[in-house]
């Protein structure tokens, strides 16, 4: 594995083959994709800690989806990436959609876990309230974490898989309050990408207990992908919003098959 620090943004790169760029969600980091790495064994995998998250929390200034897109495009340029499969989770799926819609030549395919086009108004209000709570410091982050452990993970996961609960808890508690608050504000201000313009193949994976990306909303999202080369919706049973962590075996299977299909298409082309 090679570690890069590009404009204070932490980037991990490992493996050889077609490029896969992984974009995490709110409260996540590059570690969100550690459970999926076996499915990416034949790829050059680039995992980024977005500005304000993980090891990139020292990045200053306001955060936004547009800034995340600009950061990722800059990283691709620095690493010589001209085409990649894009994998996103939660907020990261919005980032991937913007890149796929605006930079189609850079996108071989898009695999989105817990996908949403943009937050509804009620969620935007909640994000601003969460940002204020995060700025209270460690006590505020503790309260946020406890709330999300109940809301973002399925009951089955909480009961059967305490290591997943520990992973999500640690991911959230490692976030510094102000950096997490700015990330919340980035999500609160997120605007929808022109998803109707996405031409790449798209995989959409959600959980049947995902309150952020409920199945009906994900199916409605798929209906808007008019120009996508292909699209597939997968709903995982007894699963909440942290799909790659809660159901890694199922997510690995879907991702492995999806990438294998579109790697072959690229070689034929």
PDB file of C-alpha atoms in Angstrom:
ATOM      1  CA  UNK A   1       0.000   0.000   0.000  1.00  0.00           C
ATOM      2  CA  UNK A   2       1.173   3.522  -0.835  1.00  0.00           C
ATOM      3  CA  UNK A   3       0.108   6.476   1.288  1.00  0.00           C
ATOM      4  CA  UNK A   4      -0.168   9.940  -0.245  1.00  0.00           C
ATOM      5  CA  UNK A   5      -0.843  13.268   1.407  1.00  0.00           C
ATOM      6  CA  UNK A   6      -2.163  15.485  -1.377  1.00  0.00           C
ATOM      7  CA  UNK A   7      -2.942  19.035  -0.256  1.00  0.00           C
ATOM      8  CA  UNK A   8      -3.415  17.655   3.298  1.00  0.00           C
ATOM      9  CA  UNK A   9      -5.873  15.031   2.031  1.00  0.00           C
ATOM     10  CA  UNK A  10      -5.019  11.437   2.974  1.00  0.00           C
ATOM     11  CA  UNK A  11      -5.052   8.992   0.060  1.00  0.00           C
ATOM     12  CA  UNK A  12      -4.317   5.248   0.109  1.00  0.00           C
ATOM     13  CA  UNK A  13      -3.442   3.400  -3.076  1.00  0.00           C
ATOM     14  CA  UNK A  14      -2.913  -0.330  -3.490  1.00  0.00           C
ATOM     15  CA  UNK A  15      -3.127  -3.087  -6.076  1.00  0.00           C
ATOM     16  CA  UNK A  16      -2.892  -3.266  -9.847  1.00  0.00           C
ATOM     17  CA  UNK A  17      -5.485  -3.358 -12.598  1.00  0.00           C
ATOM     18  CA  UNK A  18      -8.464  -1.193 -13.526  1.00  0.00           C
ATOM     19  CA  UNK A  19      -8.778   1.763 -11.164  1.00  0.00           C
ATOM     20  CA  UNK A  20     -11.449   1.932  -8.460  1.00  0.00           C
ATOM     21  CA  UNK A  21     -11.921   5.172  -6.506  1.00  0.00           C
ATOM     22  CA  UNK A  22     -13.762   4.807  -3.176  1.00  0.00           C
ATOM     23  CA  UNK A  23     -15.647   7.772  -1.670  1.00  0.00           C
ATOM     24  CA  UNK A  24     -16.962   7.437   1.890  1.00  0.00           C
ATOM     25  CA  UNK A  25     -19.942   9.077   3.545  1.00  0.00           C
ATOM     26  CA  UNK A  26     -20.600  11.379   6.496  1.00  0.00           C
ATOM     27  CA  UNK A  27     -18.819  10.072   9.581  1.00  0.00           C
ATOM     28  CA  UNK A  28     -16.842   7.596   7.517  1.00  0.00           C
ATOM     29  CA  UNK A  29     -13.315   7.337   6.175  1.00  0.00           C
ATOM     30  CA  UNK A  30     -11.336   5.149   3.819  1.00  0.00           C
ATOM     31  CA  UNK A  31     -11.925   2.356   6.366  1.00  0.00           C
ATOM     32  CA  UNK A  32     -15.570   2.189   5.292  1.00  0.00           C
ATOM     33  CA  UNK A  33     -14.292   0.138   2.348  1.00  0.00           C
ATOM     34  CA  UNK A  34     -11.969  -2.223   4.212  1.00  0.00           C
ATOM     35  CA  UNK A  35     -14.755  -4.881   4.348  1.00  0.00           C
ATOM     36  CA  UNK A  36     -15.071  -4.695   0.542  1.00  0.00           C
ATOM     37  CA  UNK A  37     -11.377  -4.947  -0.318  1.00  0.00           C
ATOM     38  CA  UNK A  38     -11.503  -8.703  -1.104  1.00  0.00           C
ATOM     39  CA  UNK A  39     -13.859  -7.883  -3.990  1.00  0.00           C
ATOM     40  CA  UNK A  40     -11.290  -5.405  -5.352  1.00  0.00           C
ATOM     41  CA  UNK A  41      -8.294  -7.735  -5.345  1.00  0.00           C
ATOM     42  CA  UNK A  42      -7.639  -7.360  -9.088  1.00  0.00           C
ATOM     43  CA  UNK A  43      -7.880  -3.590  -9.142  1.00  0.00           C
ATOM     44  CA  UNK A  44      -5.837  -0.507  -8.378  1.00  0.00           C
ATOM     45  CA  UNK A  45      -7.822   0.829  -5.440  1.00  0.00           C
ATOM     46  CA  UNK A  46      -7.671   4.484  -4.393  1.00  0.00           C
ATOM     47  CA  UNK A  47      -9.313   5.278  -1.066  1.00  0.00           C
ATOM     48  CA  UNK A  48      -9.620   8.889   0.064  1.00  0.00           C
ATOM     49  CA  UNK A  49     -10.354  10.471   3.419  1.00  0.00           C
ATOM     50  CA  UNK A  50     -12.447  13.418   2.257  1.00  0.00           C
ATOM     51  CA  UNK A  51     -11.553  16.896   3.544  1.00  0.00           C
ATOM     52  CA  UNK A  52     -12.889  17.172   7.105  1.00  0.00           C
ATOM     53  CA  UNK A  53     -12.932  13.394   7.702  1.00  0.00           C
ATOM     54  CA  UNK A  54     -10.549  10.716   8.932  1.00  0.00           C
ATOM     55  CA  UNK A  55      -6.914  11.753   8.540  1.00  0.00           C
ATOM     56  CA  UNK A  56      -7.945  14.803   6.493  1.00  0.00           C
ATOM     57  CA  UNK A  57      -9.665  16.618   9.348  1.00  0.00           C
ATOM     58  CA  UNK A  58      -7.016  19.353   9.425  1.00  0.00           C
ATOM     59  CA  UNK A  59      -8.216  20.687   6.057  1.00  0.00           C
ATOM     60  CA  UNK A  60      -9.554  24.171   6.738  1.00  0.00           C
ATOM     61  CA  UNK A  61     -12.495  26.153   5.419  1.00  0.00           C
ATOM     62  CA  UNK A  62     -16.094  25.464   4.495  1.00  0.00           C
ATOM     63  CA  UNK A  63     -16.859  22.074   3.012  1.00  0.00           C
ATOM     64  CA  UNK A  64     -19.281  21.272   0.210  1.00  0.00           C
ATOM     65  CA  UNK A  65     -20.072  18.596  -2.346  1.00  0.00           C
ATOM     66  CA  UNK A  66     -18.454  20.841  -4.940  1.00  0.00           C
ATOM     67  CA  UNK A  67     -15.254  20.989  -2.905  1.00  0.00           C
ATOM     68  CA  UNK A  68     -15.220  17.201  -2.547  1.00  0.00           C
ATOM     69  CA  UNK A  69     -15.619  16.836  -6.316  1.00  0.00           C
ATOM     70  CA  UNK A  70     -12.801  19.304  -6.950  1.00  0.00           C
ATOM     71  CA  UNK A  71     -10.597  17.442  -4.451  1.00  0.00           C
ATOM     72  CA  UNK A  72     -11.194  14.075  -6.098  1.00  0.00           C
ATOM     73  CA  UNK A  73     -10.617  15.430  -9.594  1.00  0.00           C
ATOM     74  CA  UNK A  74      -7.336  16.904  -8.385  1.00  0.00           C
ATOM     75  CA  UNK A  75      -6.291  13.592  -6.854  1.00  0.00           C
ATOM     76  CA  UNK A  76      -7.059  11.776 -10.105  1.00  0.00           C
ATOM     77  CA  UNK A  77      -4.944  14.295 -11.972  1.00  0.00           C
ATOM     78  CA  UNK A  78      -2.022  13.919  -9.535  1.00  0.00           C
ATOM     79  CA  UNK A  79      -2.180  10.114  -9.709  1.00  0.00           C
ATOM     80  CA  UNK A  80      -2.580   9.967 -13.483  1.00  0.00           C
ATOM     81  CA  UNK A  81      -6.084   8.484 -13.357  1.00  0.00           C
ATOM     82  CA  UNK A  82      -8.037   9.077 -16.571  1.00  0.00           C
ATOM     83  CA  UNK A  83     -10.781   6.471 -16.102  1.00  0.00           C
ATOM     84  CA  UNK A  84     -12.059   4.636 -13.032  1.00  0.00           C
ATOM     85  CA  UNK A  85     -14.870   2.726 -11.453  1.00  0.00           C
ATOM     86  CA  UNK A  86     -16.384   4.904  -8.711  1.00  0.00           C
ATOM     87  CA  UNK A  87     -17.707   3.427  -5.471  1.00  0.00           C
ATOM     88  CA  UNK A  88     -19.606   5.611  -3.020  1.00  0.00           C
ATOM     89  CA  UNK A  89     -21.374   5.277   0.307  1.00  0.00           C
ATOM     90  CA  UNK A  90     -24.062   7.659   1.620  1.00  0.00           C
ATOM     91  CA  UNK A  91     -22.884  11.270   1.135  1.00  0.00           C
ATOM     92  CA  UNK A  92     -20.147   9.882  -1.086  1.00  0.00           C
ATOM     93  CA  UNK A  93     -22.804   8.647  -3.512  1.00  0.00           C
ATOM     94  CA  UNK A  94     -23.828  12.249  -4.169  1.00  0.00           C
ATOM     95  CA  UNK A  95     -20.212  13.114  -4.933  1.00  0.00           C
ATOM     96  CA  UNK A  96     -19.937  10.167  -7.329  1.00  0.00           C
ATOM     97  CA  UNK A  97     -23.150  11.172  -9.104  1.00  0.00           C
ATOM     98  CA  UNK A  98     -21.808  14.672  -9.754  1.00  0.00           C
ATOM     99  CA  UNK A  99     -18.577  13.277 -11.175  1.00  0.00           C
ATOM    100  CA  UNK A 100     -20.428  10.734 -13.329  1.00  0.00           C
ATOM    101  CA  UNK A 101     -22.803  13.363 -14.717  1.00  0.00           C
ATOM    102  CA  UNK A 102     -20.230  16.090 -15.366  1.00  0.00           C
ATOM    103  CA  UNK A 103     -17.135  14.025 -16.247  1.00  0.00           C
ATOM    104  CA  UNK A 104     -18.377  10.948 -18.120  1.00  0.00           C
ATOM    105  CA  UNK A 105     -14.984  10.106 -19.673  1.00  0.00           C
ATOM    106  CA  UNK A 106     -13.562   9.638 -16.174  1.00  0.00           C
ATOM    107  CA  UNK A 107     -16.251   7.135 -15.173  1.00  0.00           C
ATOM    108  CA  UNK A 108     -16.282   3.484 -16.228  1.00  0.00           C
ATOM    109  CA  UNK A 109     -19.054   2.551 -13.788  1.00  0.00           C
ATOM    110  CA  UNK A 110     -20.706   3.705 -10.568  1.00  0.00           C
ATOM    111  CA  UNK A 111     -21.501   1.479  -7.563  1.00  0.00           C
ATOM    112  CA  UNK A 112     -23.463   3.261  -4.857  1.00  0.00           C
ATOM    113  CA  UNK A 113     -24.206   1.924  -1.369  1.00  0.00           C
ATOM    114  CA  UNK A 114     -26.944   3.651   0.633  1.00  0.00           C
ATOM    115  CA  UNK A 115     -27.466   6.071  -2.271  1.00  0.00           C
ATOM    116  CA  UNK A 116     -29.388   9.325  -2.271  1.00  0.00           C
ATOM    117  CA  UNK A 117     -29.662  12.049  -4.876  1.00  0.00           C
ATOM    118  CA  UNK A 118     -29.926  14.849  -2.295  1.00  0.00           C
ATOM    119  CA  UNK A 119     -31.257  15.185   1.263  1.00  0.00           C
ATOM    120  CA  UNK A 120     -34.919  16.117   1.699  1.00  0.00           C
ATOM    121  CA  UNK A 121     -35.662  19.390   3.475  1.00  0.00           C
ATOM    122  CA  UNK A 122     -36.266  17.719   6.838  1.00  0.00           C
ATOM    123  CA  UNK A 123     -32.863  16.030   6.634  1.00  0.00           C
ATOM    124  CA  UNK A 124     -31.167  19.315   5.768  1.00  0.00           C
ATOM    125  CA  UNK A 125     -32.650  20.884   8.904  1.00  0.00           C
ATOM    126  CA  UNK A 126     -31.528  17.892  10.948  1.00  0.00           C
ATOM    127  CA  UNK A 127     -28.000  18.172   9.526  1.00  0.00           C
ATOM    128  CA  UNK A 128     -27.714  21.791  10.625  1.00  0.00           C
ATOM    129  CA  UNK A 129     -28.917  20.818  14.114  1.00  0.00           C
ATOM    130  CA  UNK A 130     -26.385  17.967  14.194  1.00  0.00           C
ATOM    131  CA  UNK A 131     -23.613  20.379  13.163  1.00  0.00           C
ATOM    132  CA  UNK A 132     -24.474  22.616  16.106  1.00  0.00           C
ATOM    133  CA  UNK A 133     -24.411  19.622  18.441  1.00  0.00           C
ATOM    134  CA  UNK A 134     -21.028  18.503  17.071  1.00  0.00           C
ATOM    135  CA  UNK A 135     -19.535  21.889  17.841  1.00  0.00           C
ATOM    136  CA  UNK A 136     -20.214  21.235  21.528  1.00  0.00           C
ATOM    137  CA  UNK A 137     -17.168  18.969  21.387  1.00  0.00           C
ATOM    138  CA  UNK A 138     -16.675  15.455  22.714  1.00  0.00           C
ATOM    139  CA  UNK A 139     -19.964  15.409  24.628  1.00  0.00           C
ATOM    140  CA  UNK A 140     -21.853  16.464  21.527  1.00  0.00           C
ATOM    141  CA  UNK A 141     -20.157  13.816  19.384  1.00  0.00           C
ATOM    142  CA  UNK A 142     -20.958  11.208  22.031  1.00  0.00           C
ATOM    143  CA  UNK A 143     -24.649  12.112  21.849  1.00  0.00           C
ATOM    144  CA  UNK A 144     -24.613  12.068  18.040  1.00  0.00           C
ATOM    145  CA  UNK A 145     -22.923   8.688  18.034  1.00  0.00           C
ATOM    146  CA  UNK A 146     -25.398   7.109  20.415  1.00  0.00           C
ATOM    147  CA  UNK A 147     -28.325   8.416  18.361  1.00  0.00           C
ATOM    148  CA  UNK A 148     -26.908   7.162  15.075  1.00  0.00           C
ATOM    149  CA  UNK A 149     -26.107   3.721  16.441  1.00  0.00           C
ATOM    150  CA  UNK A 150     -29.843   3.282  16.955  1.00  0.00           C
ATOM    151  CA  UNK A 151     -30.990   4.996  13.776  1.00  0.00           C
ATOM    152  CA  UNK A 152     -28.421   4.023  11.153  1.00  0.00           C
ATOM    153  CA  UNK A 153     -27.806   0.338  11.914  1.00  0.00           C
ATOM    154  CA  UNK A 154     -30.450  -2.370  11.664  1.00  0.00           C
ATOM    155  CA  UNK A 155     -31.809  -4.062  14.769  1.00  0.00           C
ATOM    156  CA  UNK A 156     -30.474  -7.371  13.487  1.00  0.00           C
ATOM    157  CA  UNK A 157     -26.969  -5.950  13.092  1.00  0.00           C
ATOM    158  CA  UNK A 158     -27.026  -4.474  16.597  1.00  0.00           C
ATOM    159  CA  UNK A 159     -28.090  -7.803  18.049  1.00  0.00           C
ATOM    160  CA  UNK A 160     -25.883 -10.211  16.095  1.00  0.00           C
ATOM    161  CA  UNK A 161     -22.820  -8.228  15.063  1.00  0.00           C
ATOM    162  CA  UNK A 162     -21.395  -6.184  17.945  1.00  0.00           C
ATOM    163  CA  UNK A 163     -18.122  -5.749  16.038  1.00  0.00           C
ATOM    164  CA  UNK A 164     -20.045  -3.753  13.399  1.00  0.00           C
ATOM    165  CA  UNK A 165     -21.533  -1.566  16.111  1.00  0.00           C
ATOM    166  CA  UNK A 166     -18.017  -1.031  17.464  1.00  0.00           C
ATOM    167  CA  UNK A 167     -16.726  -0.130  13.975  1.00  0.00           C
ATOM    168  CA  UNK A 168     -19.426   2.480  13.376  1.00  0.00           C
ATOM    169  CA  UNK A 169     -19.096   3.826  16.920  1.00  0.00           C
ATOM    170  CA  UNK A 170     -15.347   4.224  16.548  1.00  0.00           C
ATOM    171  CA  UNK A 171     -15.687   5.813  13.105  1.00  0.00           C
ATOM    172  CA  UNK A 172     -18.034   8.445  14.479  1.00  0.00           C
ATOM    173  CA  UNK A 173     -16.252   9.054  17.767  1.00  0.00           C
ATOM    174  CA  UNK A 174     -12.933   9.612  15.959  1.00  0.00           C
ATOM    175  CA  UNK A 175     -14.421  12.623  14.165  1.00  0.00           C
ATOM    176  CA  UNK A 176     -13.349  15.987  15.558  1.00  0.00           C
ATOM    177  CA  UNK A 177     -16.391  18.106  16.382  1.00  0.00           C
ATOM    178  CA  UNK A 178     -15.858  21.127  14.132  1.00  0.00           C
ATOM    179  CA  UNK A 179     -14.647  19.037  11.190  1.00  0.00           C
ATOM    180  CA  UNK A 180     -17.681  16.763  11.496  1.00  0.00           C
ATOM    181  CA  UNK A 181     -19.930  19.829  11.771  1.00  0.00           C
ATOM    182  CA  UNK A 182     -18.538  21.213   8.508  1.00  0.00           C
ATOM    183  CA  UNK A 183     -19.132  17.818   6.894  1.00  0.00           C
ATOM    184  CA  UNK A 184     -22.742  17.918   8.103  1.00  0.00           C
ATOM    185  CA  UNK A 185     -23.105  21.361   6.549  1.00  0.00           C
ATOM    186  CA  UNK A 186     -21.708  20.037   3.274  1.00  0.00           C
ATOM    187  CA  UNK A 187     -24.426  17.395   3.205  1.00  0.00           C
ATOM    188  CA  UNK A 188     -27.086  19.906   4.262  1.00  0.00           C
ATOM    189  CA  UNK A 189     -26.165  22.068   1.278  1.00  0.00           C
ATOM    190  CA  UNK A 190     -25.904  19.244  -1.238  1.00  0.00           C
ATOM    191  CA  UNK A 191     -27.617  19.808  -4.556  1.00  0.00           C
ATOM    192  CA  UNK A 192     -28.719  17.013  -6.850  1.00  0.00           C
ATOM    193  CA  UNK A 193     -26.537  16.054  -9.774  1.00  0.00           C
ATOM    194  CA  UNK A 194     -28.043  15.778 -13.243  1.00  0.00           C
ATOM    195  CA  UNK A 195     -28.539  12.048 -12.771  1.00  0.00           C
ATOM    196  CA  UNK A 196     -30.510  11.814 -16.011  1.00  0.00           C
ATOM    197  CA  UNK A 197     -27.218  12.539 -17.794  1.00  0.00           C
ATOM    198  CA  UNK A 198     -25.249   9.664 -16.242  1.00  0.00           C
ATOM    199  CA  UNK A 199     -24.203   7.279 -19.009  1.00  0.00           C
ATOM    200  CA  UNK A 200     -22.114   4.750 -17.065  1.00  0.00           C
ATOM    201  CA  UNK A 201     -23.499   1.473 -15.702  1.00  0.00           C
ATOM    202  CA  UNK A 202     -24.900   1.939 -12.187  1.00  0.00           C
ATOM    203  CA  UNK A 203     -25.262  -0.445  -9.235  1.00  0.00           C
ATOM    204  CA  UNK A 204     -27.508   0.726  -6.381  1.00  0.00           C
ATOM    205  CA  UNK A 205     -27.388  -1.194  -3.088  1.00  0.00           C
ATOM    206  CA  UNK A 206     -29.414  -0.366   0.009  1.00  0.00           C
ATOM    207  CA  UNK A 207     -30.816  -2.019   3.109  1.00  0.00           C
ATOM    208  CA  UNK A 208     -34.467  -2.704   3.781  1.00  0.00           C
ATOM    209  CA  UNK A 209     -34.085  -0.748   7.057  1.00  0.00           C
ATOM    210  CA  UNK A 210     -32.079   2.130   5.581  1.00  0.00           C
ATOM    211  CA  UNK A 211     -33.842   5.338   6.622  1.00  0.00           C
ATOM    212  CA  UNK A 212     -31.472   7.541   4.612  1.00  0.00           C
ATOM    213  CA  UNK A 213     -31.827   5.551   1.388  1.00  0.00           C
ATOM    214  CA  UNK A 214     -35.102   3.630   1.725  1.00  0.00           C
ATOM    215  CA  UNK A 215     -35.746   1.065  -1.013  1.00  0.00           C
ATOM    216  CA  UNK A 216     -38.606   3.011  -2.567  1.00  0.00           C
ATOM    217  CA  UNK A 217     -36.408   6.096  -2.919  1.00  0.00           C
ATOM    218  CA  UNK A 218     -33.562   4.072  -4.425  1.00  0.00           C
ATOM    219  CA  UNK A 219     -35.928   2.497  -6.965  1.00  0.00           C
ATOM    220  CA  UNK A 220     -37.215   5.981  -7.833  1.00  0.00           C
ATOM    221  CA  UNK A 221     -33.612   7.058  -8.290  1.00  0.00           C
ATOM    222  CA  UNK A 222     -33.035   4.160 -10.685  1.00  0.00           C
ATOM    223  CA  UNK A 223     -36.068   5.272 -12.693  1.00  0.00           C
ATOM    224  CA  UNK A 224     -34.327   8.605 -13.331  1.00  0.00           C
ATOM    225  CA  UNK A 225     -31.188   7.003 -14.757  1.00  0.00           C
ATOM    226  CA  UNK A 226     -32.548   7.187 -18.295  1.00  0.00           C
ATOM    227  CA  UNK A 227     -29.174   7.167 -20.054  1.00  0.00           C
ATOM    228  CA  UNK A 228     -27.285   4.713 -17.870  1.00  0.00           C
ATOM    229  CA  UNK A 229     -25.756   1.843 -19.861  1.00  0.00           C
ATOM    230  CA  UNK A 230     -27.286  -0.509 -17.285  1.00  0.00           C
ATOM    231  CA  UNK A 231     -28.702  -0.276 -13.796  1.00  0.00           C
ATOM    232  CA  UNK A 232     -29.342  -2.722 -10.995  1.00  0.00           C
ATOM    233  CA  UNK A 233     -31.054  -2.212  -7.632  1.00  0.00           C
ATOM    234  CA  UNK A 234     -30.256  -4.542  -4.738  1.00  0.00           C
ATOM    235  CA  UNK A 235     -32.094  -4.437  -1.388  1.00  0.00           C
ATOM    236  CA  UNK A 236     -30.363  -6.316   1.417  1.00  0.00           C
ATOM    237  CA  UNK A 237     -32.610  -7.794   4.135  1.00  0.00           C
ATOM    238  CA  UNK A 238     -32.234  -6.827   7.805  1.00  0.00           C
ATOM    239  CA  UNK A 239     -29.720  -4.137   6.869  1.00  0.00           C
ATOM    240  CA  UNK A 240     -29.483  -0.465   7.754  1.00  0.00           C
ATOM    241  CA  UNK A 241     -27.521   2.414   6.222  1.00  0.00           C
ATOM    242  CA  UNK A 242     -23.955   1.139   6.744  1.00  0.00           C
ATOM    243  CA  UNK A 243     -24.346  -1.481   4.024  1.00  0.00           C
ATOM    244  CA  UNK A 244     -20.636  -2.241   3.309  1.00  0.00           C
ATOM    245  CA  UNK A 245     -20.004  -2.849   7.008  1.00  0.00           C
ATOM    246  CA  UNK A 246     -23.278  -4.496   8.005  1.00  0.00           C
ATOM    247  CA  UNK A 247     -23.443  -6.937   5.077  1.00  0.00           C
ATOM    248  CA  UNK A 248     -19.907  -7.194   3.662  1.00  0.00           C
ATOM    249  CA  UNK A 249     -20.327 -10.646   2.090  1.00  0.00           C
ATOM    250  CA  UNK A 250     -23.397  -9.634   0.103  1.00  0.00           C
ATOM    251  CA  UNK A 251     -21.853  -6.286  -0.871  1.00  0.00           C
ATOM    252  CA  UNK A 252     -18.631  -8.001  -1.950  1.00  0.00           C
ATOM    253  CA  UNK A 253     -20.590 -10.399  -4.148  1.00  0.00           C
ATOM    254  CA  UNK A 254     -22.586  -7.655  -5.842  1.00  0.00           C
ATOM    255  CA  UNK A 255     -19.553  -5.433  -6.333  1.00  0.00           C
ATOM    256  CA  UNK A 256     -17.329  -8.244  -7.609  1.00  0.00           C
ATOM    257  CA  UNK A 257     -19.888  -9.332 -10.221  1.00  0.00           C
ATOM    258  CA  UNK A 258     -20.631  -5.747 -11.257  1.00  0.00           C
ATOM    259  CA  UNK A 259     -16.974  -4.825 -11.740  1.00  0.00           C
ATOM    260  CA  UNK A 260     -16.161  -8.077 -13.517  1.00  0.00           C
ATOM    261  CA  UNK A 261     -18.909  -7.419 -16.055  1.00  0.00           C
ATOM    262  CA  UNK A 262     -17.804  -3.885 -16.791  1.00  0.00           C
ATOM    263  CA  UNK A 263     -14.096  -4.663 -16.766  1.00  0.00           C
ATOM    264  CA  UNK A 264     -14.863  -7.086 -19.594  1.00  0.00           C
ATOM    265  CA  UNK A 265     -16.840  -4.430 -21.445  1.00  0.00           C
ATOM    266  CA  UNK A 266     -13.899  -2.017 -21.181  1.00  0.00           C
ATOM    267  CA  UNK A 267     -11.475  -4.607 -22.560  1.00  0.00           C
ATOM    268  CA  UNK A 268     -13.782  -5.332 -25.506  1.00  0.00           C
ATOM    269  CA  UNK A 269     -14.091  -1.634 -26.261  1.00  0.00           C
TER     270      UNK A 269
END
